Amino acid sequence: MYSIYFPPRPSLAEFVDCICIMGHDFSCNDNLSPFYTYMPTHTRLLCFYLEDSVKVKKGDGEFENHGRAVIIGPQLTPVTLDLGKKHSNLLVLFKPCGLYRLLGIPLCQMLDCDFDAQLIIGKEITEITERLMEAKSCDAKNGIIQLYLLSKLNEYQPPLPIDLAMSQMVSSCGKMYMDLLAAKSCLSVRQLERQSLQRIGLPPKYFAKMVRFSVAYKFKESNPKASWTEIAH
């Protein structure tokens, strides 16, 4: 399996964390399973599936087909993915408030949901998906998506101090006190709650817990022999 990360263009750096392109041919006999449990994370995503379609199962339900371009809102529960035999995807990983600034939709309305991106963004996303599927290299795919995001700059929601404050929360691995977060956001704690629900989709305390969990789970994936007790400490 390969994963390639590209930094955002300077004009996109306040919205986008990075572009990730990854893939694997599961038809090769290498003991890797196409079934993957996707755990909740603090990161908001725009996903493009460029080879086999991806199926998703929530809880005890049945597997359902994903679209080619999918917007993933704030997640609270794990889901199981069937990545198919030949998997390739491109992920736009947004800064904490970046997806809200692109869509202008309160993220609390997207809680634990994923959406066909065409239904939210429009038919232009279908053209971008087709161009990504036709691109011959990861560099070319990165260029296509970054130019598309640059073309949307005039449509982004205006920045607020909470946007930078939430990015600093992520940089601190979720270890920032709420009073300090509110001060950095130039808000009262109650105002912080309201703006966080709109721009993040979660209350700020819950978002901080999600950041800490994401850090711990990533460490566990990199260090499978470490016990959860050791990680918690």
Tab-separated table of N, CA, C and O in Angstrom, residues 22-71:
chain	number	residue	atom	x	y	z
A	22	MET	N	-3.583	7.679	-1.871
A	22	MET	CA	-3.179	6.347	-1.415
A	22	MET	C	-3.877	5.287	-2.241
A	22	MET	O	-4.882	5.558	-2.913
A	23	GLY	N	-3.328	4.075	-2.190
A	23	GLY	CA	-3.948	2.992	-2.935
A	23	GLY	C	-3.269	1.666	-2.671
A	23	GLY	O	-2.188	1.593	-2.077
A	24	HIS	N	-3.955	0.599	-3.138
A	24	HIS	CA	-3.398	-0.750	-3.007
A	24	HIS	C	-4.182	-1.692	-3.908
A	24	HIS	O	-5.397	-1.542	-4.091
A	25	ASP	N	-3.479	-2.680	-4.449
A	25	ASP	CA	-4.110	-3.725	-5.247
A	25	ASP	C	-4.285	-4.945	-4.346
A	25	ASP	O	-3.329	-5.680	-4.083
A	26	PHE	N	-5.514	-5.146	-3.852
A	26	PHE	CA	-5.774	-6.246	-2.931
A	26	PHE	C	-5.890	-7.593	-3.642
A	26	PHE	O	-5.985	-8.623	-2.971
A	27	SER	N	-5.905	-7.565	-4.970
A	27	SER	CA	-5.944	-8.836	-5.686
A	27	SER	C	-4.614	-9.563	-5.608
A	27	SER	O	-4.531	-10.763	-5.867
A	28	CYS	N	-3.538	-8.836	-5.242
A	28	CYS	CA	-2.253	-9.482	-4.994
A	28	CYS	C	-2.345	-10.277	-3.699
A	28	CYS	O	-2.986	-9.856	-2.740
A	29	ASN	N	-1.706	-11.394	-3.652
A	29	ASN	CA	-1.785	-12.261	-2.480
A	29	ASN	C	-0.760	-11.806	-1.436
A	29	ASN	O	0.317	-12.366	-1.301
A	30	ASP	N	-1.106	-10.750	-0.674
A	30	ASP	CA	-0.161	-10.227	0.315
A	30	ASP	C	-0.756	-10.192	1.713
A	30	ASP	O	-0.234	-9.529	2.608
A	31	ASN	N	-1.871	-10.920	1.905
A	31	ASN	CA	-2.507	-11.062	3.212
A	31	ASN	C	-3.114	-9.772	3.756
A	31	ASN	O	-3.503	-9.726	4.924
A	32	LEU	N	-3.186	-8.728	2.952
A	32	LEU	CA	-3.882	-7.516	3.379
A	32	LEU	C	-5.366	-7.648	3.037
A	32	LEU	O	-5.718	-8.048	1.932
A	33	SER	N	-6.221	-7.318	3.987
A	33	SER	CA	-7.663	-7.418	3.770
A	33	SER	C	-8.210	-6.100	3.233
A	33	SER	O	-7.781	-5.018	3.669
A	34	PRO	N	-9.161	-6.162	2.292
A	34	PRO	CA	-9.792	-4.930	1.798
A	34	PRO	C	-10.792	-4.341	2.784
A	34	PRO	O	-11.319	-3.248	2.554
A	35	PHE	N	-11.061	-5.052	3.881
A	35	PHE	CA	-11.993	-4.548	4.886
A	35	PHE	C	-11.221	-3.753	5.933
A	35	PHE	O	-10.223	-4.227	6.483
A	36	TYR	N	-11.692	-2.546	6.184
A	36	TYR	CA	-10.959	-1.636	7.060
A	36	TYR	C	-11.945	-0.918	7.980
A	36	TYR	O	-12.991	-0.429	7.526
A	37	THR	N	-11.634	-0.877	9.273
A	37	THR	CA	-12.461	-0.142	10.229
A	37	THR	C	-11.955	1.291	10.315
A	37	THR	O	-10.808	1.535	10.700
A	38	TYR	N	-12.815	2.205	9.930
A	38	TYR	CA	-12.468	3.626	9.965
A	38	TYR	C	-12.963	4.202	11.276
A	38	TYR	O	-14.166	4.267	11.542
A	39	MET	N	-12.027	4.610	12.133
A	39	MET	CA	-12.372	5.135	13.441
A	39	MET	C	-12.660	6.634	13.358
A	39	MET	O	-12.141	7.335	12.482
A	40	PRO	N	-13.493	7.145	14.254
A	40	PRO	CA	-13.766	8.588	14.267
A	40	PRO	C	-12.488	9.398	14.424
A	40	PRO	O	-11.562	8.997	15.135
A	41	THR	N	-12.414	10.515	13.749
A	41	THR	CA	-11.241	11.376	13.782
A	41	THR	C	-11.698	12.827	13.772
A	41	THR	O	-12.831	13.133	13.385
A	42	HIS	N	-10.812	13.713	14.194
A	42	HIS	CA	-11.151	15.138	14.207
A	42	HIS	C	-11.047	15.762	12.820
A	42	HIS	O	-11.471	16.902	12.623
A	43	THR	N	-10.506	15.037	11.851
A	43	THR	CA	-10.252	15.592	10.523
A	43	THR	C	-11.508	15.530	9.655
A	43	THR	O	-12.214	14.524	9.635
A	44	ARG	N	-11.771	16.619	8.919
A	44	ARG	CA	-12.886	16.665	7.978
A	44	ARG	C	-12.342	16.381	6.580
A	44	ARG	O	-11.281	16.895	6.200
A	45	LEU	N	-13.096	15.608	5.788
A	45	LEU	CA	-12.536	15.064	4.549
A	45	LEU	C	-13.442	15.281	3.338
A	45	LEU	O	-14.669	15.222	3.439
A	46	LEU	N	-12.791	15.490	2.208
A	46	LEU	CA	-13.404	15.360	0.892
A	46	LEU	C	-12.658	14.237	0.194
A	46	LEU	O	-11.442	14.324	0.003
A	47	CYS	N	-13.373	13.143	-0.131
A	47	CYS	CA	-12.739	11.928	-0.645
A	47	CYS	C	-13.134	11.684	-2.097
A	47	CYS	O	-14.306	11.831	-2.453
A	48	PHE	N	-12.159	11.271	-2.883
A	48	PHE	CA	-12.401	10.850	-4.264
A	48	PHE	C	-11.922	9.412	-4.392
A	48	PHE	O	-10.745	9.117	-4.151
A	49	TYR	N	-12.827	8.502	-4.765
A	49	TYR	CA	-12.468	7.105	-4.977
A	49	TYR	C	-12.274	6.884	-6.472
A	49	TYR	O	-13.210	7.016	-7.260
A	50	LEU	N	-11.044	6.525	-6.851
A	50	LEU	CA	-10.632	6.597	-8.252
A	50	LEU	C	-10.530	5.241	-8.951
A	50	LEU	O	-10.314	5.200	-10.157
A	51	GLU	N	-10.651	4.144	-8.198
A	51	GLU	CA	-10.642	2.811	-8.814
A	51	GLU	C	-11.963	2.112	-8.466
A	51	GLU	O	-13.018	2.615	-8.835
A	52	ASP	N	-11.896	0.976	-7.777
A	52	ASP	CA	-13.132	0.290	-7.388
A	52	ASP	C	-13.944	1.172	-6.444
A	52	ASP	O	-13.386	1.925	-5.637
A	53	SER	N	-15.270	1.062	-6.548
A	53	SER	CA	-16.116	1.809	-5.631
A	53	SER	C	-15.947	1.253	-4.220
A	53	SER	O	-15.610	0.079	-4.021
A	54	VAL	N	-16.176	2.097	-3.229
A	54	VAL	CA	-16.022	1.724	-1.827
A	54	VAL	C	-17.400	1.527	-1.215
A	54	VAL	O	-18.316	2.331	-1.425
A	55	LYS	N	-17.556	0.440	-0.459
A	55	LYS	CA	-18.805	0.163	0.242
A	55	LYS	C	-18.612	0.424	1.732
A	55	LYS	O	-17.539	0.190	2.278
A	56	VAL	N	-19.681	0.896	2.370
A	56	VAL	CA	-19.619	1.300	3.776
A	56	VAL	C	-20.707	0.575	4.560
A	56	VAL	O	-21.846	0.479	4.111
A	57	LYS	N	-20.320	0.086	5.743
A	57	LYS	CA	-21.291	-0.525	6.653
A	57	LYS	C	-21.234	0.205	7.987
A	57	LYS	O	-20.170	0.340	8.595
A	58	LYS	N	-22.399	0.680	8.415
A	58	LYS	CA	-22.500	1.364	9.703
A	58	LYS	C	-23.173	0.433	10.705
A	58	LYS	O	-24.291	-0.036	10.467
A	59	GLY	N	-22.495	0.169	11.808
A	59	GLY	CA	-23.057	-0.712	12.833
A	59	GLY	C	-23.333	-2.102	12.291
A	59	GLY	O	-22.490	-2.715	11.631
A	60	ASP	N	-24.533	-2.593	12.547
A	60	ASP	CA	-24.932	-3.936	12.093
A	60	ASP	C	-25.670	-3.904	10.759
A	60	ASP	O	-26.279	-4.901	10.363
A	61	GLY	N	-25.642	-2.769	10.074
A	61	GLY	CA	-26.350	-2.646	8.803
A	61	GLY	C	-25.654	-3.373	7.667
A	61	GLY	O	-24.657	-4.082	7.861
A	62	GLU	N	-26.175	-3.196	6.467
A	62	GLU	CA	-25.604	-3.803	5.275
A	62	GLU	C	-24.597	-2.846	4.631
A	62	GLU	O	-24.631	-1.638	4.861
A	63	PHE	N	-23.697	-3.411	3.827
A	63	PHE	CA	-22.767	-2.579	3.070
A	63	PHE	C	-23.534	-1.798	2.003
A	63	PHE	O	-24.387	-2.355	1.314
A	64	GLU	N	-23.234	-0.528	1.887
A	64	GLU	CA	-23.851	0.335	0.884
A	64	GLU	C	-22.765	0.996	0.054
A	64	GLU	O	-21.682	1.320	0.562
A	65	ASN	N	-23.051	1.201	-1.232
A	65	ASN	CA	-22.080	1.808	-2.123
A	65	ASN	C	-21.878	3.280	-1.797
A	65	ASN	O	-22.840	4.007	-1.528
A	66	HIS	N	-20.621	3.701	-1.810
A	66	HIS	CA	-20.285	5.109	-1.724
A	66	HIS	C	-20.323	5.697	-3.129
A	66	HIS	O	-20.193	4.991	-4.127
A	67	GLY	N	-20.461	7.014	-3.215
A	67	GLY	CA	-20.280	7.686	-4.491
A	67	GLY	C	-18.796	7.808	-4.809
A	67	GLY	O	-17.926	7.430	-4.025
A	68	ARG	N	-18.496	8.353	-5.976
A	68	ARG	CA	-17.095	8.546	-6.360
A	68	ARG	C	-16.450	9.692	-5.591
A	68	ARG	O	-15.264	9.664	-5.300
A	69	ALA	N	-17.227	10.723	-5.294
A	69	ALA	CA	-16.738	11.864	-4.519
A	69	ALA	C	-17.644	12.017	-3.308
A	69	ALA	O	-18.862	12.135	-3.450
A	70	VAL	N	-17.059	12.013	-2.121
A	70	VAL	CA	-17.834	11.940	-0.891
A	70	VAL	C	-17.332	12.986	0.101
A	70	VAL	O	-16.122	13.154	0.288
A	71	ILE	N	-18.267	13.691	0.719
A	71	ILE	CA	-17.959	14.606	1.812
A	71	ILE	C	-18.290	13.896	3.117
A	71	ILE	O	-19.401	13.393	3.293
